[in-house]
XYZ file of C-alpha atoms in Angstrom:
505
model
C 191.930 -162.946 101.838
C 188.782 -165.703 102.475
C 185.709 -165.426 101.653
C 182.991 -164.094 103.810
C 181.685 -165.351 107.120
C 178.681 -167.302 106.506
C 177.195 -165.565 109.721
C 177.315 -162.436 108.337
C 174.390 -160.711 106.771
C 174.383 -160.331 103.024
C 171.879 -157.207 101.483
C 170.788 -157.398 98.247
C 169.010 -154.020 96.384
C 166.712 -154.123 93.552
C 164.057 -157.502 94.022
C 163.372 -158.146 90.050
C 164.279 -161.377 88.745
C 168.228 -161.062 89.123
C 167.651 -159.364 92.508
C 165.875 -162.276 93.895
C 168.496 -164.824 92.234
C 171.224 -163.580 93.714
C 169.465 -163.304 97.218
C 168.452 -167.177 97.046
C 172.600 -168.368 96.008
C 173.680 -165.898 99.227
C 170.895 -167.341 101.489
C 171.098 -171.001 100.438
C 175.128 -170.561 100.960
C 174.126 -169.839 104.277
C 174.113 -166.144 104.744
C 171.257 -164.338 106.402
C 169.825 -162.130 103.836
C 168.285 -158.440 103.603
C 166.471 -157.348 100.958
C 165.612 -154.306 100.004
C 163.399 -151.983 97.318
C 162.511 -148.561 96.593
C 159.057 -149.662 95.852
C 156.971 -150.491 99.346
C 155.834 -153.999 99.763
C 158.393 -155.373 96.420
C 160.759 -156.489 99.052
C 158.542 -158.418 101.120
C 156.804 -160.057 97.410
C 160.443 -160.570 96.449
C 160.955 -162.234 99.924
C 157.762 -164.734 99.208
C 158.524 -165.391 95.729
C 162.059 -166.587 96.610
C 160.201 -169.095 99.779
C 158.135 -170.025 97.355
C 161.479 -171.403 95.007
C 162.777 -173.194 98.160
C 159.404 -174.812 98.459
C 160.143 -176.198 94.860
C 163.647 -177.620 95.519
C 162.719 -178.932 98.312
C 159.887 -181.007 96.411
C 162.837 -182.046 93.909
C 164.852 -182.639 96.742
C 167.087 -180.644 96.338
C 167.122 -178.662 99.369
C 165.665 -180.523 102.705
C 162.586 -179.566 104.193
C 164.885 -178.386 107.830
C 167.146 -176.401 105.295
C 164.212 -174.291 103.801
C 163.011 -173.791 106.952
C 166.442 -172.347 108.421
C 166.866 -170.386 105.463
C 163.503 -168.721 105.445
C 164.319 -167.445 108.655
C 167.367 -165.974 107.436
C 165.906 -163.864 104.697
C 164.473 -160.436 106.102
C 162.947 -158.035 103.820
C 164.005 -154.476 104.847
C 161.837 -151.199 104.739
C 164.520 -148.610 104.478
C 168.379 -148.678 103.884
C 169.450 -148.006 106.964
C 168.237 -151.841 108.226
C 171.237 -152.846 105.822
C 173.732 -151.101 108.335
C 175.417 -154.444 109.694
C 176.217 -156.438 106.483
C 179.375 -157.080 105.000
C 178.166 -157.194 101.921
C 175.491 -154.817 99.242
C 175.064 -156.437 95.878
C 172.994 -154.213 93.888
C 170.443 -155.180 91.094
C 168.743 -151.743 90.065
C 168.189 -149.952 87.241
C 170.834 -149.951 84.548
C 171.131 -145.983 84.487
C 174.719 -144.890 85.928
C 172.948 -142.100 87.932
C 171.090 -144.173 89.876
C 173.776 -146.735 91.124
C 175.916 -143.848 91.943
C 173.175 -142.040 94.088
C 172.887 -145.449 95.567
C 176.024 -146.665 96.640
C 176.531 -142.771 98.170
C 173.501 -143.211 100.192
C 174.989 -146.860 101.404
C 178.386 -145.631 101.770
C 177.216 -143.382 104.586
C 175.192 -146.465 106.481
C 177.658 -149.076 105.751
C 180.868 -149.813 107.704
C 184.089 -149.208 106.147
C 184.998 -152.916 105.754
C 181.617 -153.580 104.085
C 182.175 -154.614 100.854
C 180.187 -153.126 97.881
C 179.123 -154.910 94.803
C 177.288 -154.052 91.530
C 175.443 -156.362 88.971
C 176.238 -154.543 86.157
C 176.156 -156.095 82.995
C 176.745 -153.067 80.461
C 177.888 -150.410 82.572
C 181.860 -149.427 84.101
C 182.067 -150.717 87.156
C 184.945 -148.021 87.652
C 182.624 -144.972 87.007
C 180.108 -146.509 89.283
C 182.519 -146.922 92.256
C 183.551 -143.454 90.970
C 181.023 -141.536 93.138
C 181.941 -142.807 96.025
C 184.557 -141.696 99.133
C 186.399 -145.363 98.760
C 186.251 -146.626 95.593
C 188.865 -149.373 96.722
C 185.753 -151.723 98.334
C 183.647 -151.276 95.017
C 183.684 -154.410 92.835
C 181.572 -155.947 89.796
C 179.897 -159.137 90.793
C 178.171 -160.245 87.144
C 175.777 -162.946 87.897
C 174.348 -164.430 84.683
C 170.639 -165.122 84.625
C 168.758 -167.328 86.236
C 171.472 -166.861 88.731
C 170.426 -169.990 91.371
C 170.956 -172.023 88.016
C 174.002 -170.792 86.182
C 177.513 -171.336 87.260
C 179.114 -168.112 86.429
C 180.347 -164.986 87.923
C 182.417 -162.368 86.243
C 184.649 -160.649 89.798
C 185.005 -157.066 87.833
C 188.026 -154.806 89.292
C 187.418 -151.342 88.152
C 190.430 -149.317 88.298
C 190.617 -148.072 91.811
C 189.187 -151.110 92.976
C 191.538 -152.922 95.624
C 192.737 -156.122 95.150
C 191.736 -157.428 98.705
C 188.354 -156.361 98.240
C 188.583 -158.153 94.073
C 189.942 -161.287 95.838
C 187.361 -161.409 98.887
C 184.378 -161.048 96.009
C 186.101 -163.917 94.236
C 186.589 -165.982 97.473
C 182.680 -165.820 98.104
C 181.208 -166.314 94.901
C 183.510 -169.625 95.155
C 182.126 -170.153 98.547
C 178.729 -169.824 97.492
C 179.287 -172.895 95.212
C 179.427 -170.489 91.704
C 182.393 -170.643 89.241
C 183.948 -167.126 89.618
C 186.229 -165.588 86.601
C 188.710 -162.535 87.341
C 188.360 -159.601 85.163
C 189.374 -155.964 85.060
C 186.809 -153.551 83.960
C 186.270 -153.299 80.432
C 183.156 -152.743 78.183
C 180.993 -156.214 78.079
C 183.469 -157.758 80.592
C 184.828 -161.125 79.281
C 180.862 -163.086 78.160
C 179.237 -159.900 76.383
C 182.712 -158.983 74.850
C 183.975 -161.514 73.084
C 180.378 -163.110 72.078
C 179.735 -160.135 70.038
C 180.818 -161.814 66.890
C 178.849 -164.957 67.629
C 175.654 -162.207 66.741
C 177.151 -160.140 64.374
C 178.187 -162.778 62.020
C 175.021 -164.379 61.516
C 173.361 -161.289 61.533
C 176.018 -160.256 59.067
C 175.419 -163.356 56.385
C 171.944 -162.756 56.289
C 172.348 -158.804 55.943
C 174.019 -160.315 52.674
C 171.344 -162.538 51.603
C 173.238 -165.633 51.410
C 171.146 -167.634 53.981
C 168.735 -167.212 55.762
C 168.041 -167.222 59.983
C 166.950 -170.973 59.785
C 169.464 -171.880 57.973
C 172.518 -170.007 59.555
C 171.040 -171.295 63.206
C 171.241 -175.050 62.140
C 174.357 -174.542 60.417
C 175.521 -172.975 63.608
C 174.089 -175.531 66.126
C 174.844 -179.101 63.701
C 178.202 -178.304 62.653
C 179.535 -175.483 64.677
C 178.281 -177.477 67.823
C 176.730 -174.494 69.543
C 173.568 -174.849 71.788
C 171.707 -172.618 70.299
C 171.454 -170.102 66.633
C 172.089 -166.591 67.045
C 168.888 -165.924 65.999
C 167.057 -168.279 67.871
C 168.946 -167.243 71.229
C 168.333 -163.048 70.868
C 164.544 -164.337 70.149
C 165.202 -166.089 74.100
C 167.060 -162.896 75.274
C 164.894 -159.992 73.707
C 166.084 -158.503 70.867
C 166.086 -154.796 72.692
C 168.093 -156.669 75.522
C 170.616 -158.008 72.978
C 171.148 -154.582 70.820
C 171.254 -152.461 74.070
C 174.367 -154.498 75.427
C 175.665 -154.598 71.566
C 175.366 -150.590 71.469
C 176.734 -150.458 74.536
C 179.998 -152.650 73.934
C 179.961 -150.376 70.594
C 179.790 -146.895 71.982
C 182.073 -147.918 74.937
C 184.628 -148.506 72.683
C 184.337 -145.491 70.738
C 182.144 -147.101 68.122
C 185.038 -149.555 66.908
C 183.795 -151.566 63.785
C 184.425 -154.755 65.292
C 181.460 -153.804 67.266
C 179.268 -152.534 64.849
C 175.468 -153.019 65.418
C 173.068 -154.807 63.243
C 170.864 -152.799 61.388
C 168.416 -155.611 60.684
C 168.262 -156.287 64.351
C 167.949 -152.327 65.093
C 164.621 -152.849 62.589
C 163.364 -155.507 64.759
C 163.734 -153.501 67.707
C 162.090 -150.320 66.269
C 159.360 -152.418 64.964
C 158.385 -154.344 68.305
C 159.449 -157.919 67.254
C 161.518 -158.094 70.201
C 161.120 -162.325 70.346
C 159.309 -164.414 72.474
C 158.489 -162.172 74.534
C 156.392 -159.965 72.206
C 155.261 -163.246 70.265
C 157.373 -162.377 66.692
C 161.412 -161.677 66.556
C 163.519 -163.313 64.139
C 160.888 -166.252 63.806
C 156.818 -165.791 64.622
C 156.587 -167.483 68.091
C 152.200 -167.257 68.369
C 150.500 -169.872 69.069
C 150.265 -172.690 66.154
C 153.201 -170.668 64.317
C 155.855 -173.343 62.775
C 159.150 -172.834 62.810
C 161.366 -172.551 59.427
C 162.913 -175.317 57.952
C 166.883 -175.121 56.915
C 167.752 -174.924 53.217
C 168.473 -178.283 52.863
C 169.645 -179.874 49.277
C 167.675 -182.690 47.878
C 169.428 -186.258 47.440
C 172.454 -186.461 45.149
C 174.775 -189.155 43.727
C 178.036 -189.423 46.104
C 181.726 -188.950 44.007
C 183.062 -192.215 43.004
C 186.333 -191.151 44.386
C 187.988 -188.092 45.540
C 191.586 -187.021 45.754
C 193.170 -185.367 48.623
C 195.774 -182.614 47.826
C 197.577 -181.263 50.415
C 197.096 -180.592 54.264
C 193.414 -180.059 55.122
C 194.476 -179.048 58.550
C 191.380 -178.847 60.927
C 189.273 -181.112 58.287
C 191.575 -183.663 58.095
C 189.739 -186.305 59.817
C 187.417 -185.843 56.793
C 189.822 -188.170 55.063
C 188.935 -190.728 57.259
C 185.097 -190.608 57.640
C 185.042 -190.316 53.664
C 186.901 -194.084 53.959
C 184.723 -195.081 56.138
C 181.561 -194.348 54.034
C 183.277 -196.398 51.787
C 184.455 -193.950 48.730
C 188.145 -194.154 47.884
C 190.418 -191.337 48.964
C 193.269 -191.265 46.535
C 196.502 -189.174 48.013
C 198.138 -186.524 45.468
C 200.182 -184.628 48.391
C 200.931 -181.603 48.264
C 199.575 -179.138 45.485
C 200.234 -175.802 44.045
C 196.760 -174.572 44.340
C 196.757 -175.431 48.219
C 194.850 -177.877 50.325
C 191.922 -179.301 48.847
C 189.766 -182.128 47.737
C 189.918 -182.608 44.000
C 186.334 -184.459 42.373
C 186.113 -186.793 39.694
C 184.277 -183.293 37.915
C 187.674 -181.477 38.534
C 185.856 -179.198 40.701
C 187.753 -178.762 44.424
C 186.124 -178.681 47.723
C 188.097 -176.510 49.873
C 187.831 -175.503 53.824
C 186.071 -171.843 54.078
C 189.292 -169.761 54.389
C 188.003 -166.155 53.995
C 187.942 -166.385 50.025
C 185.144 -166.667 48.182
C 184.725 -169.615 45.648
C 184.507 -166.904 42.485
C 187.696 -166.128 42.728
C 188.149 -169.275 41.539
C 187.037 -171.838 38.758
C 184.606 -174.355 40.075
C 185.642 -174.167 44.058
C 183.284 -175.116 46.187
C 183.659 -174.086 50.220
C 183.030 -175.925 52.971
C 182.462 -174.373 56.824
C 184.055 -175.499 59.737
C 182.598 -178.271 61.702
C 183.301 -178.920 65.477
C 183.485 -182.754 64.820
C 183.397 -183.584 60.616
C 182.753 -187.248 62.135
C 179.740 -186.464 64.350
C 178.252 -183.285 62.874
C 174.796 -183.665 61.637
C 174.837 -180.958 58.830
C 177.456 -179.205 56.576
C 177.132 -175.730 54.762
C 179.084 -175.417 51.325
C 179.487 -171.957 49.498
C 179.864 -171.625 45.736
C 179.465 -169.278 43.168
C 176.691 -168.268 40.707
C 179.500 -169.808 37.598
C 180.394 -172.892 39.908
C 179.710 -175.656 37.544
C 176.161 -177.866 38.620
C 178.206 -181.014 38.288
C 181.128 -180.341 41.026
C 178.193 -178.528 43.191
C 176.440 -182.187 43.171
C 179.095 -184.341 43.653
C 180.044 -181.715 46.962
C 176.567 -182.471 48.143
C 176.508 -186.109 47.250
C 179.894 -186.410 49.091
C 178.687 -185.199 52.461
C 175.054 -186.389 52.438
C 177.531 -189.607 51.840
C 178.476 -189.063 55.305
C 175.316 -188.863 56.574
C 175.493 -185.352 56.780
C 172.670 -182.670 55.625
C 173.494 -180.110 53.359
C 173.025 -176.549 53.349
C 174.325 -174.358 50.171
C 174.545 -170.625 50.987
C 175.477 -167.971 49.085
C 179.121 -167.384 48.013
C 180.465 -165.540 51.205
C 183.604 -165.458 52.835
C 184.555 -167.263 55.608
C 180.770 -168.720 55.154
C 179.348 -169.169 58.573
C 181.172 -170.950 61.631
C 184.393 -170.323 60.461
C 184.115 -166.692 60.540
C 182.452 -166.451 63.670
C 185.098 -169.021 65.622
C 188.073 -166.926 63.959
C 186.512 -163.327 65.170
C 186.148 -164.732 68.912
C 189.592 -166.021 68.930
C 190.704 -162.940 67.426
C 188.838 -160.861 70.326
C 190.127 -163.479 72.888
C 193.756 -162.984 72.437
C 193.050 -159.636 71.906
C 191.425 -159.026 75.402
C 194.525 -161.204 76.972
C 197.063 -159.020 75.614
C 195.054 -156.153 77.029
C 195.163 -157.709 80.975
C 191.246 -157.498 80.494
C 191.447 -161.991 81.793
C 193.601 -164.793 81.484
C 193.537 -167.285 79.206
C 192.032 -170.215 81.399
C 189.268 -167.996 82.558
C 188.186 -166.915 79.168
C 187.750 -170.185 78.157
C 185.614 -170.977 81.478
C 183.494 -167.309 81.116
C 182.489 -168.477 77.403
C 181.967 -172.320 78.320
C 180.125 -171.736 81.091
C 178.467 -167.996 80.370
C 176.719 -168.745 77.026
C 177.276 -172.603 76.756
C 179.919 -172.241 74.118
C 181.332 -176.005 72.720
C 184.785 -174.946 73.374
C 186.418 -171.938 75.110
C 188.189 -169.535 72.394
C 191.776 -170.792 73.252
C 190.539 -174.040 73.046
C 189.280 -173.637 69.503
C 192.576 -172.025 68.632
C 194.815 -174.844 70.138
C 192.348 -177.533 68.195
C 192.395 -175.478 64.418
C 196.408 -174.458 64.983
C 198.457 -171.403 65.742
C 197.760 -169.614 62.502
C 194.543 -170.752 61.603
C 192.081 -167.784 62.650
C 195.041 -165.030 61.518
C 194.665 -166.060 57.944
C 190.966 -166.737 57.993
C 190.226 -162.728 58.826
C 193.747 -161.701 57.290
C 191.698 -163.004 54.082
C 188.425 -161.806 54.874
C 189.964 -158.086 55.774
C 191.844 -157.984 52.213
C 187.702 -158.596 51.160
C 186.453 -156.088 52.891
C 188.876 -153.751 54.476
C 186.393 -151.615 56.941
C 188.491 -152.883 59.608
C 186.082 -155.022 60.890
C 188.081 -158.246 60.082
C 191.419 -157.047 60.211
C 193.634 -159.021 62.921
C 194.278 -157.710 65.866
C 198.123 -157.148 66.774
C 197.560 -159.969 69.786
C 196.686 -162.503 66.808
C 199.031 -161.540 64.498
C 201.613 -161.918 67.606
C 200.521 -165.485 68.204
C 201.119 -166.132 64.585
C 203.837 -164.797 63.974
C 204.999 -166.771 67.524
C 204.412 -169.762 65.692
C 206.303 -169.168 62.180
C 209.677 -168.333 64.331
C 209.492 -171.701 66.456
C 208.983 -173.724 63.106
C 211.693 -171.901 61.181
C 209.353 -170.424 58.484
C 208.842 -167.016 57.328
């Protein structure tokens, strides 16, 4: 099955800002274009807003002057539904209310022709109980544009479960042809993006629910060592904190209120007080005019270790042995050691990789988060407790600001902060493969290229090893057994996967 004829008119329903972006990829792929509103006179706005967006790319050249013209002639705004009676394609962009895409698509399936294939936007509803109100729910697909959709490179291709594959692989075949990256997934709540980013939210929401550190803090830590574009609390500020919770509740009550999905209740208090972010001028940080933004705990200057001595394996951190040479303080090698992989300070304190302990279950351990790149990231967290002795807490900071690294010290939580969150998205990666929600490869592209992600989940797992994230939240469940960390079979699978191959137990 190919993708659709480029002569062949395209409609698009509902003109707001998605609306319009998805109108401008089909009519600068070539399509002619209807659009369409309830409202009179939004489609013929929505028609003049998008000419005026060609005007622009054609002044960053972009787009040539003979192209804008051709394609403004091919975009028609449309006064009733029944003008939308020859296209091959509907993509809806209405209301997220399942009542009203239903009474929709059974109004269009009775213009329509039978070929004509029908699309919704959806980002938080089932596709399948859309496409469930109508005669042939076998043409009904999820096309998932992410916003601004001339701009971003993604499309989820949602199969609800009646929906046939021809009409899953013709959706997938366009939104290839219109020059987007398309992802194949079956209808599940969130999709692949909104599902398996939920911990990259909850997490930092969670550590600051706990008072350990604070949104500045957990956003840098997040950004300059977990290598992500942008904090958790900094991005639902961007989105709209009502926007964010909504799709959170709605991942949460679509999977019968699993605690994996559990809402924030500091971020439900945002909501109920108005601070929904930029867009209301105060969210997570004030954003009026003049307001400055929150530094980063950050620990003042301290004396570097004269020498530290590497016990054991420190797995994903082991190119830490390295830069430490490099800064010019002597690594000593002990191999292996009873009390597991570590670095052991002149102080006798130990700096250990955040593993889903916490560092008073031990004497004087001090934890350190993951870091995409130890050589090139810009600022490390450590964790220790309230007894951690002052001297091996300076001689960690010393060390790493030795590196050229800031330091942030947070509270003594498990898993501390990008560790935790990198482990729960694996976890909900394999988890959503085992489940035929996607494959592997397009994970990894939905996440990269959905919400900017440094590496795609299976990436991440290939990089920190085969066992890596089980422990982590096989740790952090033992610490707090709501369920919320506990591995999911699919991880524990992969694991356990890898301990046959290599002959352990």
């Amino acid at each position: 099955m190919t993708a659709l004829d480029l002569s062949s008119p395209v409609a698009v329903v509902g003109t707001g800002t998605m609306g319009q972006g998805i109108a401008q990829v089909a009519l600068v792929a070539g399509h002619p274009v209807r659009l369409y509103d309830t409202l009179p006179g939004r489609a013929r706005e929505a028609a003049d807003a998008i000419g005026a967006r060609l005007d622009r790319l054609v002044e960053k050249e972009r787009l040539t002057g003979a192209d804008r013209d051709a394609a403004r002639a091919r975009l028609l705004p449309a006064e009733d539904l029944p003008e939308l009676a020859d296209c091959v394609l509907v993509v809806e962009a209405v209301l997220e209310r399942l009542d009203v895409k239903q009474d929709l698509f059974r109004a269009l399936e009775g213009i329509v022709a039978d070929d004509c294939l029908l699309a919704t936007n959806t980002s938080s509803l089932s596709v399948t109980a859309i496409g469930g109100a109508l005669r042939n729910p076998g043409r009904f697909v999820g096309l998932h544009f992410f916003n601004p959709a001339p701009l971003l490179p993604l499309v989820e291709v949602v199969s609800g479960f009646a929906t046939d594959v021809s009409s899953a692989t013709r959706a997938f075949e366009t939104a290839r042809a219109w020059g987007k990256t398309p992802v194949a997934c079956a209808d599940t709540p969130g999709f692949i993006v909104n599902r398996i980013a939920r911990p990259f939210y909850a997490e930092a929401f969670a550590v600051h629910e706990a008072q350990v550190a604070d949104p500045a803090t957990i956003d840098a830590v997040l950004c300059e060592s977990g290598g992500f574009r942008m904090g958790a609390f900094e991005l639902t500020d961007l989105i709209g904190q009502d926007v964010n919770e909504s799709v959170t509740q709605s991942v949460w009550q679509s999977f019968f209120q699993d605690v994996r999905f559990t809402p924030s209740l500091a971020q439900r208090r945002l909501v109920e007080s108005g601070r929904l972010g930029r867009k209301t001028g105060h969210g997570w940080y004030d954003h009026g005019e003049g307001a400055e933004r929150p530094e980063p705990d950050t620990a003042d200057k301290r004396q570097p270790p004269a020498y530290v001595v590497a016990e054991g394996d420190l797995g994903p951190a082991s190119e830490l042995l390295e830069v430490i040479r490099e800064a010019g303080i002597p690594v000593r090698d002990e191999g292996d050691d009873d009390q597991g992989a570590s670095l052991l300070l002149p102080s006798g304190g130990r700096l250990v990789l955040a593993d889903g302990q916490t560092a008073g279950e031990y004497r004087d351990f001090v934890y350190f988060d993951l870091a995409l790149d130890y050589r090139t990231a810009g600022r490390i967290a450590l964790s220790a407790s309230q007894d951690t002795s002052p001297q091996v807490l300076d001689e960690a900071i010393g060390l790493f600001q030795a590196l050229g690294k800031q330091v942030s010290v947070i509270g003594d939580v498990p898993g501390m902060i990008v560790a935790r969150t990198v482990a729960r998205i694996i976890d909900l990666a394999h988890d959503a493969v085992a489940k035929g929600v996607a494959t592997e490869e397009d994970i990894d592209t939905a996440m990269r290229l959905g919400v900017n992600y440094p590496l795609g989940p299976f990436e991440w797992s290939r990089r920190l090893g085969r066992t890596w994230a089980y422990v982590l939240l096989d740790d952090l469940h033992r610490r707090d057994p709501s369920g919320r960390y506990a591995p999911s079979l699919a991880l524990y699978r992969h694991a356990h996967a890898s301990d046959s191959r290599e002959g352990t137990s």
